[in-house]
Amino acid sequence: MGEPIPNEPILYGTLPKHEGHWTRLLLLRQGELHDPIECALEPYDLDTLKYCDEIKKLLPYEALSYVWGDRADLREISCNGVPMKVTRNLFDALVAIRVPTASRSLWVDAICINQDDLEERSHQVGLMASIYRQAARVLIWLGHGDAQHVEAAFTYLCQRANKVYLDLGWTRELFRVRLASYTTRGGKIDSSKLQLDDVRPTAAQYEAFAAFLHQPWFFRLWVVQEVSLASTATFFWHDSSINLAYIMVALDEWKEDSGNFPPPMGLDNIATIYFNRKAQHKGMPIPFARFMCEMREFSCSDPRDRVYGLLGLRSIGSDPENSLLFVKPDYSLPVHELYEQVAKKMIVEQKQTYLLSAVYHDRKIVDDLPSWIPDWSKPVPAVETVRIGGGLYVSTGPVTDGYGVDVSLVKNKGREYLRIAGYEIASISNVTPVLRASDIMDRFSKDDSVLLKKELKRICDTLDDDAILNAMTRHREYPQKLLASYPEPLFGYDDLYSFLTEPSTTVDAHDFEGYQSLLEQFRSTLASLCDGRRLFTFDAVEWYSEESHHLEHRVGSAPAIVHKGDIVCMLFGGFDFYLLRVEVDGYVRLLGTCDIHGYKYEEDVAFHRMTGRPTHYFDIF
């Protein structure tokens, strides 16, 4: 949902709120390509299926999934005989899905909900699960695009899907699996022309595929539940359309068949949609906290929709189809109150303490919220996004789902704190200046033929693969794959620390096989992982350092807010190392998470529990 576009109130009557689950359906009148858009709104009860006679002939309805687009770029349609303004992207969608021979019944959020009525918006958001589950199909409008990109992308996706289908052999015939195809304005493409043995992409195919995933729709938060709840869905891009199922099959093996191309922007997002669609259809119980963490890179215009845009998804403790929502949507509620409400429910009631890994403070802590409550309204660097699993990048440890968690809310001197058990690990002794990607790239480029190769030689002589893959890549899968494919390791935390802060030492230059082809990819990957962060050294607490066997590299990476004297700790139920700060007034604040070279969080937790090390209770404000 976005900010409302002013329209005549005469369009909307009051929907019943205390009986049935009433919404409105949009009757899109038939028309040719360049005809004006004419439509009508009619009430519809999702429970009793009450509707007017005209709707009866047009059921079942379909739901539209799209991006609102620029709210300053408006077009006019006629609705119930009244002029109505909609965004250009919605206008284009209606033109694209309109047929010349018959009216069509649709559910379109921007039109079917009175966006000026906060109470109605709140009530209708609570019906999203039923609206999208009952729709015969979800129509996904991506917008207009380059015709060559559209053809190349859809052709390539069908070829990938058909490779999977054909490999099924007789099983495909048994289950009557149809080969993938797509439709253009000229008709359906023959699937026999969409088959290849080698589906590794060419440069042109990769460019088209990347353009497909770069469409704004793939970055909109609301689409996750819209597609996850759909019985079936179809993508419409420019003048072509393709079934969602073919795309999901095509992308399932991307990592194995991608050649040397990195994952394009948007691939993570559609993987998230794919995982949640499977989970919803299988009835898998998933914590709402997981939704919040995994969807952080998606966008929405109203910060409340960080929560409300996910309420249609079934989670632990909720059943949206039966009106049991995780929280009750209320667009009149201040944003910080909503975030506090959901954080307390997830962390304290449901013991989903890994949500603390979503806390991120850049340069300073803002007092709008307690430091332990994630502020979902603020943009977070992509490398700070919490990854839990399910086909996505895996973080440093498992989700515990409340096992062994000791967390509660306590009050003292009129203040409320989060009390949580854990272990104190270390005190930070030194930090570097804030690292910037541009500075790192500049350092790389200086005397490239000699300086960098000397650094590479020195580093490669001193580090092992584990230090590379688990530390420098911060557990991100693509840079791990990138580095693992080369015989010589490149960087570790301690060596990067000296590389960025000290002059180069004089050693013999060394030419690595594949050096140039790797270097550009590695430069940009490393720069993005370090951008906006500091490296730090630390002194482990005495009882910890005595028995730890992997403290030879006391180096870590943390957000820019970290400074000397901050505390590194473990918090039970989490899966990261956390940074705490004791303020001058004695209050403890949560700064965020950090990465430490050579440490595996879950192993350390198990080790210290087994050896009976003292548990510390942190009161975090």
Coordinates of C-alpha atoms in Angstrom, one line a residue, residues 49-312:
L49 CA -19.9 -15.0 -1.7
K50 CA -22.7 -12.4 -2.0
Y51 CA -22.4 -10.3 -5.0
C52 CA -24.4 -8.5 -7.7
D53 CA -25.8 -10.4 -10.8
E54 CA -23.1 -8.9 -13.1
I55 CA -20.3 -10.2 -11.0
K56 CA -21.8 -13.7 -11.0
K57 CA -21.2 -13.9 -14.7
L58 CA -17.5 -12.9 -14.3
L59 CA -16.4 -15.1 -11.5
P60 CA -13.9 -16.3 -10.4
Y61 CA -12.1 -13.0 -10.1
E62 CA -8.3 -12.5 -10.6
A63 CA -6.0 -10.3 -8.4
L64 CA -3.5 -7.9 -9.8
S65 CA 0.0 -7.7 -8.4
Y66 CA 2.0 -4.7 -9.6
V67 CA 4.1 -1.7 -8.5
W68 CA 2.1 1.5 -7.9
G69 CA 4.8 3.6 -9.7
D70 CA 5.3 7.4 -9.7
R71 CA 2.4 9.0 -7.9
A72 CA 3.0 12.2 -9.8
D73 CA 2.6 10.5 -13.2
L74 CA -1.2 10.0 -13.3
R75 CA -3.7 8.8 -15.9
E76 CA -7.5 9.1 -15.9
I77 CA -10.0 6.2 -16.1
S78 CA -13.7 6.1 -15.7
C79 CA -15.0 4.2 -12.6
N80 CA -18.8 4.0 -11.9
G81 CA -19.1 6.8 -14.5
V82 CA -16.8 9.0 -12.4
P83 CA -13.3 10.2 -13.5
M84 CA -10.6 8.5 -11.4
K85 CA -6.9 9.1 -11.3
V86 CA -4.5 6.1 -11.2
T87 CA -0.7 5.9 -11.7
R88 CA 0.6 5.4 -15.1
N89 CA 1.9 1.9 -14.3
L90 CA -1.5 0.8 -13.1
F91 CA -3.1 2.3 -16.2
D92 CA -0.7 0.4 -18.4
A93 CA -1.5 -2.8 -16.5
L94 CA -5.2 -2.4 -17.0
V95 CA -4.6 -1.8 -20.7
A96 CA -2.4 -4.9 -20.9
I97 CA -4.8 -7.3 -19.3
R98 CA -8.0 -6.0 -20.8
V99 CA -9.6 -8.2 -23.5
P100 CA -11.6 -6.9 -26.4
T101 CA -14.5 -9.4 -26.1
A102 CA -15.7 -9.5 -22.5
S103 CA -15.5 -7.7 -19.1
R104 CA -13.1 -9.0 -16.5
S105 CA -13.5 -9.1 -12.7
L106 CA -10.4 -8.1 -10.8
W107 CA -9.2 -7.2 -7.4
V108 CA -6.8 -4.2 -7.5
D109 CA -5.7 -2.7 -4.2
A110 CA -5.4 1.0 -5.3
I111 CA -8.9 1.0 -6.7
C112 CA -10.9 -1.6 -4.6
I113 CA -9.8 0.0 -1.3
N114 CA -10.7 3.5 -0.3
Q115 CA -7.1 4.6 0.3
D116 CA -8.3 7.9 2.0
D117 CA -10.1 5.9 4.7
L118 CA -7.5 4.7 7.3
E119 CA -10.0 2.5 9.0
E120 CA -11.0 0.8 5.8
R121 CA -7.4 0.4 4.7
S122 CA -6.6 -1.3 8.1
H123 CA -9.6 -3.6 7.8
Q124 CA -8.9 -4.6 4.2
V125 CA -5.3 -5.4 4.9
G126 CA -6.6 -8.0 7.3
L127 CA -8.4 -9.7 4.5
M128 CA -5.4 -10.0 2.1
A129 CA -5.0 -13.7 2.8
S130 CA -8.5 -14.5 1.8
I131 CA -8.5 -12.1 -1.2
Y132 CA -5.4 -13.7 -2.8
R133 CA -6.1 -17.3 -1.9
Q134 CA -9.6 -17.1 -3.4
A135 CA -8.4 -15.4 -6.6
A136 CA -8.5 -17.8 -9.6
R137 CA -5.1 -16.4 -10.6
V138 CA -2.7 -13.6 -9.8
L139 CA -1.8 -11.4 -12.7
I140 CA 1.7 -9.9 -12.3
W141 CA 2.4 -6.7 -14.3
L142 CA 6.1 -5.9 -14.6
G143 CA 5.7 -2.9 -16.9
H144 CA 6.9 -2.1 -20.3
G145 CA 10.4 -3.1 -21.4
D146 CA 12.8 -3.6 -24.2
A147 CA 11.2 -6.0 -26.6
Q148 CA 14.5 -7.8 -27.3
H149 CA 15.1 -8.3 -23.6
V150 CA 11.6 -9.6 -23.1
E151 CA 11.9 -12.2 -25.9
A152 CA 15.5 -13.2 -24.9
A153 CA 14.6 -13.5 -21.2
F154 CA 11.4 -15.5 -21.6
T155 CA 13.0 -17.7 -24.2
Y156 CA 16.0 -18.5 -22.0
L157 CA 13.8 -19.1 -18.9
C158 CA 11.7 -21.6 -20.9
Q159 CA 14.8 -23.3 -22.2
R160 CA 16.0 -23.8 -18.6
A161 CA 12.7 -25.1 -17.5
N162 CA 12.4 -27.5 -20.4
K163 CA 15.9 -28.9 -19.7
V164 CA 14.5 -29.8 -16.2
Y165 CA 11.3 -31.2 -17.7
L166 CA 13.0 -33.3 -20.4
D167 CA 15.4 -34.7 -17.9
L168 CA 12.4 -36.2 -16.1
G169 CA 12.0 -38.7 -18.9
W170 CA 9.0 -41.0 -18.6
T171 CA 8.1 -39.3 -15.3
R172 CA 7.1 -36.2 -17.2
E173 CA 4.7 -38.2 -19.3
L174 CA 3.3 -40.0 -16.2
F175 CA 2.5 -36.7 -14.5
R176 CA 1.5 -35.0 -17.7
V177 CA 4.0 -32.2 -17.3
R178 CA 3.7 -29.7 -20.1
L179 CA 6.8 -28.2 -21.6
A180 CA 7.3 -24.5 -20.9
S181 CA 6.3 -21.8 -23.3
Y182 CA 5.3 -18.2 -23.3
T183 CA 2.7 -16.0 -25.1
T184 CA 3.2 -12.9 -27.1
R185 CA 0.7 -10.6 -28.8
G186 CA 1.1 -12.8 -31.9
G187 CA 0.2 -16.0 -30.0
K188 CA 1.9 -18.8 -28.1
I189 CA 5.5 -19.8 -28.9
D190 CA 6.0 -23.4 -29.9
S191 CA 7.7 -25.2 -27.0
S192 CA 9.7 -27.4 -29.4
K193 CA 11.6 -24.2 -30.3
L194 CA 12.5 -23.6 -26.6
Q195 CA 14.8 -26.5 -25.9
L196 CA 18.6 -26.6 -25.4
D197 CA 21.0 -29.2 -23.9
D198 CA 23.4 -26.6 -22.5
V199 CA 21.5 -23.9 -20.5
R200 CA 24.5 -22.0 -19.3
P201 CA 23.6 -18.4 -20.3
T202 CA 25.3 -16.5 -23.1
A203 CA 26.2 -12.8 -22.4
A204 CA 23.1 -11.7 -24.2
Q205 CA 20.9 -14.1 -22.3
Y206 CA 22.4 -13.1 -19.0
E207 CA 21.8 -9.4 -19.8
A208 CA 18.1 -10.1 -20.6
F209 CA 17.6 -12.3 -17.6
A210 CA 19.2 -9.5 -15.4
A211 CA 16.9 -6.9 -16.9
F212 CA 13.9 -9.2 -16.1
L213 CA 14.9 -9.5 -12.4
H214 CA 15.7 -5.8 -12.2
Q215 CA 12.1 -4.8 -12.7
P216 CA 10.8 -2.8 -9.7
W217 CA 8.1 -5.5 -9.0
F218 CA 10.8 -7.9 -7.7
F219 CA 11.7 -5.4 -4.9
R220 CA 8.2 -4.6 -3.6
L221 CA 7.4 -6.0 -0.2
W222 CA 3.7 -6.7 -0.9
V223 CA 4.4 -9.1 -3.8
V224 CA 5.8 -11.7 -1.4
Q225 CA 2.4 -12.5 0.1
E226 CA 0.5 -11.8 -3.2
V227 CA 2.4 -14.5 -5.0
S228 CA 2.9 -16.9 -2.0
L229 CA -0.9 -17.1 -1.5
A230 CA -1.8 -17.4 -5.2
S231 CA -3.1 -20.7 -6.6
T232 CA -1.4 -19.8 -9.8
A233 CA 0.2 -16.7 -11.3
T234 CA 1.2 -15.2 -14.7
F235 CA 3.9 -12.6 -15.4
F236 CA 3.0 -9.9 -17.9
W237 CA 6.0 -8.0 -19.3
H238 CA 5.6 -5.6 -22.2
D239 CA 3.4 -7.6 -24.6
S240 CA 4.4 -11.1 -23.5
S241 CA 3.3 -13.4 -20.6
I242 CA 4.7 -16.5 -18.9
N243 CA 3.5 -18.8 -16.2
L244 CA 5.1 -18.3 -12.8
A245 CA 5.7 -22.1 -12.5
Y246 CA 8.1 -22.1 -15.4
I247 CA 10.2 -19.3 -13.9
M248 CA 10.4 -21.1 -10.6
V249 CA 11.6 -24.3 -12.2
A250 CA 14.1 -22.4 -14.4
L251 CA 15.6 -20.6 -11.4
D252 CA 15.8 -23.7 -9.1
E253 CA 19.1 -24.8 -10.7
W254 CA 20.6 -21.4 -11.4
K255 CA 23.6 -21.7 -9.1
E256 CA 24.6 -25.0 -10.8
D257 CA 24.1 -23.7 -14.3
S258 CA 25.1 -20.1 -14.2
G259 CA 28.5 -20.4 -15.8
N260 CA 30.8 -17.7 -14.6
F261 CA 28.1 -15.1 -14.1
P262 CA 27.3 -13.7 -10.7
P263 CA 23.8 -13.8 -9.3
P264 CA 21.9 -10.8 -10.8
M265 CA 20.2 -8.2 -8.6
G266 CA 16.8 -9.5 -7.7
L267 CA 17.6 -13.2 -7.7
D268 CA 17.7 -13.3 -3.9
N269 CA 14.2 -11.7 -3.8
I270 CA 12.6 -14.2 -6.2
A271 CA 14.3 -17.0 -4.2
T272 CA 12.6 -15.6 -1.1
I273 CA 9.3 -15.5 -2.9
Y274 CA 9.8 -19.0 -4.1
F275 CA 10.7 -20.4 -0.6
N276 CA 7.7 -18.7 1.0
R277 CA 5.3 -19.8 -1.7
K278 CA 6.3 -23.4 -1.1
A279 CA 6.1 -22.9 2.7
Q280 CA 2.6 -21.4 2.5
H281 CA 1.3 -24.1 0.3
K282 CA 2.8 -26.9 2.4
G283 CA 1.5 -25.3 5.6
M284 CA 5.0 -25.0 7.1
P285 CA 5.0 -23.2 10.5
I286 CA 7.4 -20.2 10.1
P287 CA 8.1 -17.5 12.8
F288 CA 6.9 -14.0 11.8
A289 CA 10.3 -12.9 12.9
R290 CA 11.8 -14.8 9.9
F291 CA 9.5 -13.0 7.5
M292 CA 10.6 -9.6 8.9
C293 CA 14.3 -10.5 8.6
E294 CA 14.2 -12.0 5.1
M295 CA 12.0 -9.3 3.6
R296 CA 14.1 -6.4 4.8
E297 CA 15.6 -5.7 1.3
F298 CA 12.1 -5.4 -0.2
S299 CA 10.6 -1.9 -0.4
C300 CA 7.4 -0.2 0.7
S301 CA 6.3 3.4 0.9
D302 CA 4.5 3.2 4.3
P303 CA 6.9 2.0 7.1
R304 CA 3.9 0.3 8.8
D305 CA 3.8 -2.0 5.8
R306 CA 7.0 -3.7 6.9
V307 CA 4.6 -5.5 9.2
Y308 CA 1.2 -5.2 7.6
G309 CA 2.5 -6.3 4.2
L310 CA 3.3 -9.7 5.7
L311 CA 0.2 -10.3 7.7
G312 CA -1.4 -12.5 5.0

